[in-house]
mmCIF file of C-alpha atoms in Angstrom:
data_model
loop_
_atom_site.group_PDB
_atom_site.id
_atom_site.type_symbol
_atom_site.label_atom_id
_atom_site.label_comp_id
_atom_site.label_asym_id
_atom_site.label_seq_id
_atom_site.Cartn_x
_atom_site.Cartn_y
_atom_site.Cartn_z
ATOM 1 C CA MET A 980 0.151 -0.005 0.004
ATOM 2 C CA LYS A 981 1.041 3.458 -0.788
ATOM 3 C CA LEU A 982 0.312 6.334 2.093
ATOM 4 C CA ALA A 983 1.028 10.056 1.653
ATOM 5 C CA THR A 984 0.474 12.979 3.805
ATOM 6 C CA TYR A 985 -1.371 15.750 1.669
ATOM 7 C CA THR A 986 -3.047 19.150 1.904
ATOM 8 C CA VAL A 987 -6.238 20.044 0.031
ATOM 9 C CA GLU A 988 -8.243 23.242 0.887
ATOM 10 C CA GLY A 989 -5.973 24.127 3.806
ATOM 11 C CA ARG A 990 -6.467 20.627 5.497
ATOM 12 C CA THR A 991 -3.648 18.209 5.914
ATOM 13 C CA ARG A 992 -4.751 14.550 5.991
ATOM 14 C CA THR A 993 -3.317 10.984 5.507
ATOM 15 C CA GLY A 994 -4.348 9.068 2.200
ATOM 16 C CA ILE A 995 -3.931 6.088 0.220
ATOM 17 C CA VAL A 996 -2.177 6.605 -3.061
ATOM 18 C CA VAL A 997 -3.952 4.328 -5.718
ATOM 19 C CA GLY A 998 -2.911 4.962 -9.428
ATOM 20 C CA ASP A 999 -3.178 8.865 -9.836
ATOM 21 C CA THR A 1000 -5.654 9.313 -7.112
ATOM 22 C CA VAL A 1001 -5.364 9.809 -3.264
ATOM 23 C CA ILE A 1002 -8.187 8.513 -1.101
ATOM 24 C CA ASP A 1003 -8.671 9.956 2.525
ATOM 25 C CA THR A 1004 -7.830 7.393 5.119
ATOM 26 C CA GLY A 1005 -10.939 8.830 7.073
ATOM 27 C CA ILE A 1006 -8.379 8.772 10.473
ATOM 28 C CA ALA A 1007 -7.865 11.603 12.384
ATOM 29 C CA GLY A 1008 -4.397 12.283 13.376
ATOM 30 C CA THR A 1009 -0.956 12.200 11.615
ATOM 31 C CA MET A 1010 0.935 9.670 9.946
ATOM 32 C CA ILE A 1011 2.824 8.882 12.931
ATOM 33 C CA ASP A 1012 -0.922 7.944 14.449
ATOM 34 C CA LEU A 1013 -1.620 5.486 11.565
ATOM 35 C CA ILE A 1014 1.698 3.918 11.693
ATOM 36 C CA ARG A 1015 1.326 3.269 15.452
ATOM 37 C CA ASP A 1016 -2.038 1.740 15.136
ATOM 38 C CA TRP A 1017 -1.543 0.262 11.696
ATOM 39 C CA ASP A 1018 -2.561 -3.330 12.689
ATOM 40 C CA THR A 1019 -6.079 -2.000 13.661
ATOM 41 C CA HIS A 1020 -6.578 0.428 10.678
ATOM 42 C CA ARG A 1021 -5.311 -1.804 8.058
ATOM 43 C CA PRO A 1022 -8.442 -3.823 7.184
ATOM 44 C CA ALA A 1023 -10.403 -0.668 6.814
ATOM 45 C CA LEU A 1024 -7.833 1.005 4.709
ATOM 46 C CA GLU A 1025 -7.572 -2.020 2.350
ATOM 47 C CA ALA A 1026 -11.379 -1.838 2.043
ATOM 48 C CA ARG A 1027 -11.272 2.097 1.198
ATOM 49 C CA ALA A 1028 -8.730 1.280 -1.447
ATOM 50 C CA ALA A 1029 -10.640 -1.245 -3.337
ATOM 51 C CA ALA A 1030 -13.637 1.027 -3.297
ATOM 52 C CA GLY A 1031 -11.847 3.512 -5.195
ATOM 53 C CA GLY A 1032 -12.857 7.571 -5.665
ATOM 54 C CA GLY A 1033 -10.678 9.803 -4.030
ATOM 55 C CA LEU A 1034 -9.061 13.071 -5.406
ATOM 56 C CA PRO A 1035 -6.633 13.258 -8.535
ATOM 57 C CA LEU A 1036 -3.270 13.660 -7.185
ATOM 58 C CA SER A 1037 -3.040 16.602 -9.264
ATOM 59 C CA ALA A 1038 -5.305 18.532 -7.105
ATOM 60 C CA VAL A 1039 -3.539 18.004 -3.788
ATOM 61 C CA LYS A 1040 -0.380 19.046 -2.299
ATOM 62 C CA LEU A 1041 1.903 16.235 -1.216
ATOM 63 C CA GLU A 1042 3.815 16.711 1.888
ATOM 64 C CA ALA A 1043 6.773 14.775 3.481
ATOM 65 C CA PRO A 1044 4.794 11.543 4.236
ATOM 66 C CA VAL A 1045 5.899 11.968 8.167
ATOM 67 C CA PRO A 1046 6.162 15.650 8.349
ATOM 68 C CA ARG A 1047 7.430 15.831 11.780
ATOM 69 C CA PRO A 1048 9.397 12.458 12.762
ATOM 70 C CA GLY A 1049 10.347 11.903 16.317
ATOM 71 C CA LYS A 1050 13.816 11.218 15.368
ATOM 72 C CA ILE A 1051 15.920 11.491 11.750
ATOM 73 C CA TRP A 1052 18.937 9.347 11.783
ATOM 74 C CA ALA A 1053 21.368 9.062 8.733
ATOM 75 C CA ILE A 1054 24.409 6.678 8.180
ATOM 76 C CA GLY A 1055 27.333 7.946 6.260
ATOM 77 C CA LEU A 1056 29.988 6.226 3.864
ATOM 78 C CA ASN A 1057 27.882 3.321 3.507
ATOM 79 C CA TYR A 1058 28.410 2.611 -0.417
ATOM 80 C CA ALA A 1059 31.705 1.443 -1.484
ATOM 81 C CA ASP A 1060 32.057 3.972 -4.565
ATOM 82 C CA HIS A 1061 31.036 7.021 -2.335
ATOM 83 C CA ILE A 1062 33.665 6.020 0.002
ATOM 84 C CA ALA A 1063 36.416 5.907 -2.441
ATOM 85 C CA GLU A 1064 35.155 9.210 -4.022
ATOM 86 C CA SER A 1065 35.574 10.891 -0.420
ATOM 87 C CA ASN A 1066 38.993 9.591 -0.114
ATOM 88 C CA MET A 1067 38.063 7.952 3.256
ATOM 89 C CA GLU A 1068 38.669 4.227 4.485
ATOM 90 C CA THR A 1069 35.617 1.686 4.841
ATOM 91 C CA PRO A 1070 34.326 2.240 8.175
ATOM 92 C CA GLN A 1071 34.742 -0.624 10.692
ATOM 93 C CA ARG A 1072 31.918 0.732 12.458
ATOM 94 C CA GLN A 1073 28.765 2.304 11.434
ATOM 95 C CA VAL A 1074 28.918 6.410 11.358
ATOM 96 C CA TRP A 1075 25.839 8.126 11.999
ATOM 97 C CA PHE A 1076 24.500 11.653 12.269
ATOM 98 C CA THR A 1077 21.056 13.313 12.719
ATOM 99 C CA LYS A 1078 19.010 15.616 10.705
ATOM 100 C CA ALA A 1079 16.715 18.054 12.590
ATOM 101 C CA GLN A 1080 13.019 17.582 12.430
ATOM 102 C CA THR A 1081 13.038 21.318 10.903
ATOM 103 C CA SER A 1082 15.113 20.116 7.932
ATOM 104 C CA VAL A 1083 12.129 18.106 6.597
ATOM 105 C CA ASN A 1084 10.560 19.193 3.479
ATOM 106 C CA GLY A 1085 7.909 17.955 0.675
ATOM 107 C CA PRO A 1086 8.843 16.068 -2.326
ATOM 108 C CA HIS A 1087 8.329 18.604 -4.613
ATOM 109 C CA ASP A 1088 9.030 21.804 -2.177
ATOM 110 C CA ALA A 1089 11.433 24.272 -3.301
ATOM 111 C CA ILE A 1090 15.061 23.395 -1.402
ATOM 112 C CA GLU A 1091 16.962 26.478 0.018
ATOM 113 C CA ILE A 1092 20.648 27.218 -0.715
ATOM 114 C CA ALA A 1093 21.719 28.736 2.675
ATOM 115 C CA ARG A 1094 22.805 32.516 2.947
ATOM 116 C CA GLY A 1095 26.603 33.212 1.980
ATOM 117 C CA THR A 1096 27.514 29.557 0.926
ATOM 118 C CA MET A 1097 27.464 27.870 -2.363
ATOM 119 C CA THR A 1098 28.231 24.495 -1.374
ATOM 120 C CA ALA A 1099 24.893 22.888 -1.450
ATOM 121 C CA ASP A 1100 25.144 19.155 -2.602
ATOM 122 C CA TYR A 1101 22.519 16.410 -3.217
ATOM 123 C CA GLU A 1102 22.563 12.710 -1.980
ATOM 124 C CA VAL A 1103 19.684 10.321 -3.120
ATOM 125 C CA GLU A 1104 19.078 7.684 -0.210
ATOM 126 C CA LEU A 1105 16.306 5.109 0.383
ATOM 127 C CA VAL A 1106 14.719 6.066 3.858
ATOM 128 C CA ALA A 1107 13.509 3.482 5.896
ATOM 129 C CA ILE A 1108 10.215 4.406 8.098
ATOM 130 C CA VAL A 1109 10.248 2.742 11.646
ATOM 131 C CA GLY A 1110 7.002 0.758 12.239
ATOM 132 C CA LYS A 1111 6.725 -1.111 15.666
ATOM 133 C CA GLY A 1112 10.226 -0.214 16.346
ATOM 134 C CA GLY A 1113 11.705 -1.051 19.711
ATOM 135 C CA LYS A 1114 14.787 -1.606 21.767
ATOM 136 C CA HIS A 1115 17.606 -4.197 21.389
ATOM 137 C CA ILE A 1116 16.213 -5.195 17.979
ATOM 138 C CA SER A 1117 18.285 -8.117 16.454
ATOM 139 C CA ALA A 1118 19.435 -8.037 12.602
ATOM 140 C CA ALA A 1119 17.122 -11.020 12.398
ATOM 141 C CA ASP A 1120 14.079 -9.265 14.013
ATOM 142 C CA ALA A 1121 14.800 -6.010 12.230
ATOM 143 C CA PRO A 1122 12.199 -6.523 9.289
ATOM 144 C CA ALA A 1123 9.284 -6.814 11.361
ATOM 145 C CA ALA A 1124 10.240 -3.305 12.840
ATOM 146 C CA ILE A 1125 10.107 -1.236 9.680
ATOM 147 C CA PHE A 1126 6.844 -0.126 8.362
ATOM 148 C CA GLY A 1127 8.260 1.125 4.654
ATOM 149 C CA TYR A 1128 10.013 3.207 2.483
ATOM 150 C CA CYS A 1129 10.287 6.450 0.770
ATOM 151 C CA VAL A 1130 12.795 8.506 -1.351
ATOM 152 C CA GLY A 1131 14.984 10.705 0.129
ATOM 153 C CA ASN A 1132 17.367 13.486 -0.418
ATOM 154 C CA ASP A 1133 20.083 13.964 2.053
ATOM 155 C CA VAL A 1134 21.114 17.826 0.893
ATOM 156 C CA THR A 1135 24.116 18.738 2.486
ATOM 157 C CA GLU A 1136 25.748 22.061 3.097
ATOM 158 C CA ARG A 1137 29.262 20.665 2.475
ATOM 159 C CA LEU A 1138 30.959 23.855 3.867
ATOM 160 C CA TRP A 1139 29.157 23.174 7.412
ATOM 161 C CA GLN A 1140 29.506 19.738 7.042
ATOM 162 C CA HIS A 1141 33.355 20.000 7.156
ATOM 163 C CA ALA A 1142 33.606 22.943 9.526
ATOM 164 C CA GLY A 1143 33.986 20.737 12.552
ATOM 165 C CA PRO A 1144 34.130 17.103 13.391
ATOM 166 C CA GLN A 1145 30.353 16.526 13.960
ATOM 167 C CA TRP A 1146 28.104 16.447 10.524
ATOM 168 C CA SER A 1147 24.955 17.373 11.599
ATOM 169 C CA LEU A 1148 24.620 20.941 11.560
ATOM 170 C CA GLY A 1149 25.606 20.734 7.714
ATOM 171 C CA LYS A 1150 22.853 18.140 7.162
ATOM 172 C CA SER A 1151 20.086 20.062 9.166
ATOM 173 C CA PHE A 1152 19.484 23.075 7.292
ATOM 174 C CA ASP A 1153 16.035 24.077 6.893
ATOM 175 C CA THR A 1154 14.640 22.074 3.466
ATOM 176 C CA HIS A 1155 17.387 19.788 3.550
ATOM 177 C CA ALA A 1156 15.412 16.593 4.070
ATOM 178 C CA PRO A 1157 13.159 16.438 1.450
ATOM 179 C CA MET A 1158 11.097 13.014 1.409
ATOM 180 C CA GLY A 1159 8.122 11.231 -0.249
ATOM 181 C CA PRO A 1160 6.343 11.199 -2.566
ATOM 182 C CA TRP A 1161 4.604 8.668 -0.049
ATOM 183 C CA ILE A 1162 5.384 5.683 1.941
ATOM 184 C CA VAL A 1163 5.152 2.206 0.318
ATOM 185 C CA THR A 1164 4.488 -0.579 2.822
ATOM 186 C CA ALA A 1165 7.514 -2.995 3.634
ATOM 187 C CA ASP A 1166 5.229 -6.202 2.263
ATOM 188 C CA GLU A 1167 4.628 -4.294 -1.109
ATOM 189 C CA VAL A 1168 8.401 -3.558 -1.340
ATOM 190 C CA GLY A 1169 9.697 -6.845 -0.969
ATOM 191 C CA ASP A 1170 13.720 -6.740 -0.378
ATOM 192 C CA PRO A 1171 14.825 -3.330 0.253
ATOM 193 C CA HIS A 1172 18.364 -4.405 -0.680
ATOM 194 C CA ALA A 1173 17.433 -4.828 -4.137
ATOM 195 C CA LEU A 1174 16.376 -1.258 -5.245
ATOM 196 C CA GLY A 1175 17.960 0.826 -7.957
ATOM 197 C CA LEU A 1176 18.342 4.435 -7.140
ATOM 198 C CA ARG A 1177 19.399 7.510 -9.108
ATOM 199 C CA CYS A 1178 19.754 11.247 -8.706
ATOM 200 C CA PHE A 1179 19.356 13.854 -11.595
ATOM 201 C CA VAL A 1180 20.476 17.574 -11.856
ATOM 202 C CA ASN A 1181 18.716 19.288 -14.738
ATOM 203 C CA GLY A 1182 18.137 15.980 -16.256
ATOM 204 C CA GLU A 1183 21.817 14.760 -15.985
ATOM 205 C CA LYS A 1184 22.159 11.447 -14.304
ATOM 206 C CA ARG A 1185 24.794 12.268 -11.411
ATOM 207 C CA GLN A 1186 24.034 9.189 -9.281
ATOM 208 C CA ASP A 1187 23.160 5.590 -10.143
ATOM 209 C CA SER A 1188 23.367 2.241 -7.899
ATOM 210 C CA SER A 1189 21.467 -0.333 -6.217
ATOM 211 C CA THR A 1190 20.713 -0.589 -2.428
ATOM 212 C CA SER A 1191 22.288 -3.904 -2.882
ATOM 213 C CA HIS A 1192 25.896 -2.198 -2.427
ATOM 214 C CA LEU A 1193 25.083 -1.008 1.037
ATOM 215 C CA VAL A 1194 28.063 -1.377 3.316
ATOM 216 C CA PHE A 1195 25.853 -1.826 6.362
ATOM 217 C CA ASN A 1196 22.426 -3.275 5.531
ATOM 218 C CA ILE A 1197 19.203 -2.018 6.998
ATOM 219 C CA TRP A 1198 18.908 -4.803 9.025
ATOM 220 C CA GLN A 1199 22.228 -4.221 10.584
ATOM 221 C CA GLN A 1200 21.481 -0.415 10.688
ATOM 222 C CA VAL A 1201 18.288 -1.192 12.852
ATOM 223 C CA GLU A 1202 20.303 -3.337 15.371
ATOM 224 C CA HIS A 1203 22.929 -0.543 15.618
ATOM 225 C CA LEU A 1204 20.808 1.999 16.569
ATOM 226 C CA SER A 1205 18.547 0.423 18.791
ATOM 227 C CA VAL A 1206 21.102 -1.062 21.005
ATOM 228 C CA GLY A 1207 20.793 2.381 23.106
ATOM 229 C CA MET A 1208 17.731 3.857 21.972
ATOM 230 C CA THR A 1209 13.924 2.912 21.528
ATOM 231 C CA LEU A 1210 13.057 3.492 17.685
ATOM 232 C CA GLU A 1211 9.630 4.617 17.441
ATOM 233 C CA PRO A 1212 6.674 4.583 14.847
ATOM 234 C CA GLY A 1213 7.673 7.212 12.283
ATOM 235 C CA ASP A 1214 11.164 7.654 13.232
ATOM 236 C CA CYS A 1215 13.250 8.014 9.459
ATOM 237 C CA LEU A 1216 16.462 6.216 8.774
ATOM 238 C CA PHE A 1217 18.342 7.545 5.918
ATOM 239 C CA THR A 1218 20.345 4.642 4.779
ATOM 240 C CA GLY A 1219 23.196 6.143 2.849
ATOM 241 C CA THR A 1220 24.406 7.518 -0.603
ATOM 242 C CA PRO A 1221 26.163 6.003 -3.537
ATOM 243 C CA GLY A 1222 28.910 7.697 -5.426
ATOM 244 C CA GLY A 1223 28.499 10.529 -7.781
ATOM 245 C CA VAL A 1224 28.051 13.589 -5.555
ATOM 246 C CA GLY A 1225 28.869 17.189 -6.772
ATOM 247 C CA ALA A 1226 31.506 17.343 -4.086
ATOM 248 C CA ALA A 1227 33.676 14.625 -5.611
ATOM 249 C CA MET A 1228 33.302 15.839 -9.313
ATOM 250 C CA ASP A 1229 36.348 17.513 -11.023
ATOM 251 C CA PRO A 1230 35.636 20.308 -10.937
ATOM 252 C CA ARG A 1231 33.063 20.343 -8.159
ATOM 253 C CA GLN A 1232 29.410 20.708 -9.212
ATOM 254 C CA PHE A 1233 27.513 22.253 -6.371
ATOM 255 C CA LEU A 1234 23.948 23.533 -6.369
ATOM 256 C CA LYS A 1235 22.909 26.633 -7.367
ATOM 257 C CA PRO A 1236 19.423 28.435 -7.792
ATOM 258 C CA GLY A 1237 17.224 27.112 -10.505
ATOM 259 C CA ASP A 1238 18.876 23.907 -10.705
ATOM 260 C CA ILE A 1239 16.268 21.003 -10.768
ATOM 261 C CA VAL A 1240 17.282 17.902 -8.523
ATOM 262 C CA ARG A 1241 15.283 14.720 -9.074
ATOM 263 C CA CYS A 1242 15.679 11.465 -7.015
ATOM 264 C CA GLU A 1243 14.262 8.363 -7.715
ATOM 265 C CA ILE A 1244 14.014 4.616 -6.554
ATOM 266 C CA ASP A 1245 12.525 1.789 -8.317
ATOM 267 C CA GLY A 1246 9.127 1.062 -6.960
ATOM 268 C CA LEU A 1247 8.997 3.918 -4.636
ATOM 269 C CA GLY A 1248 8.696 6.824 -6.988
ATOM 270 C CA HIS A 1249 10.538 10.315 -7.279
ATOM 271 C CA ILE A 1250 10.813 13.436 -5.560
ATOM 272 C CA GLU A 1251 11.894 16.562 -7.447
ATOM 273 C CA ALA A 1252 12.496 20.163 -6.421
ATOM 274 C CA ALA A 1253 14.138 23.233 -7.602
ATOM 275 C CA MET A 1254 17.113 25.135 -5.873
ATOM 276 C CA VAL A 1255 16.045 28.429 -4.579
ATOM 277 C CA ALA A 1256 18.497 31.198 -2.813
ATOM 278 C CA ALA A 1257 17.233 31.230 0.961
ATOM 279 C CA ALA A 1258 15.660 34.424 1.734
#
């Protein structure tokens, strides 16, 4: 099932995406509420989807599927080609950083280039959305903890990322975590480690890889993170980006106002947005 957060006539709702339409779930609350009570709501939602109807997607504004996640974690250096282009060694342990809640952005909303800098970069990533979650989750049990997946762009302000030993500030600027266009539930995705993912800038393919090349797979990521914290419904895990980022090109190719960035993943759809100068 595909589940979206959308706004129409000033009201933000959760919906089921069927073809080119979105059907209101009829459930009060946010996507996090829906995920938390998924087992209860699922039969009714399946019936709504089968009945059809709804609004054309063209008539609504798609928001980030989880507009305000409790936590956003992102793993760095998790594809061999990206490690090589970064002139880094393959990590022996997972390298994690956070992205602020306020960096969340809709799948088609403009992405801001920060004042005084011109080093914004793109990073297409598969985003895993936590469902049941929990603590001390083994890799073997991790699949049951994930609700679904969406497309993400770990937009990065390189100047600020490398201004100190911690990356989180350079990863957390407003609008720098676009996600969407919807969540595809895990049962529909199947194996999340066999998905092609690509990023285009102004129609030029910059990144082209597969989640089969993750250094630490998603189940290992869940196991690692849940050792010391409780993963909760709606938490978002950015699972890494492949090679091809602008900072590694010769000469470097950072994003500028007017650029159009499109990120896509097989079976999940795409997000696409224009870069703009921050006010």
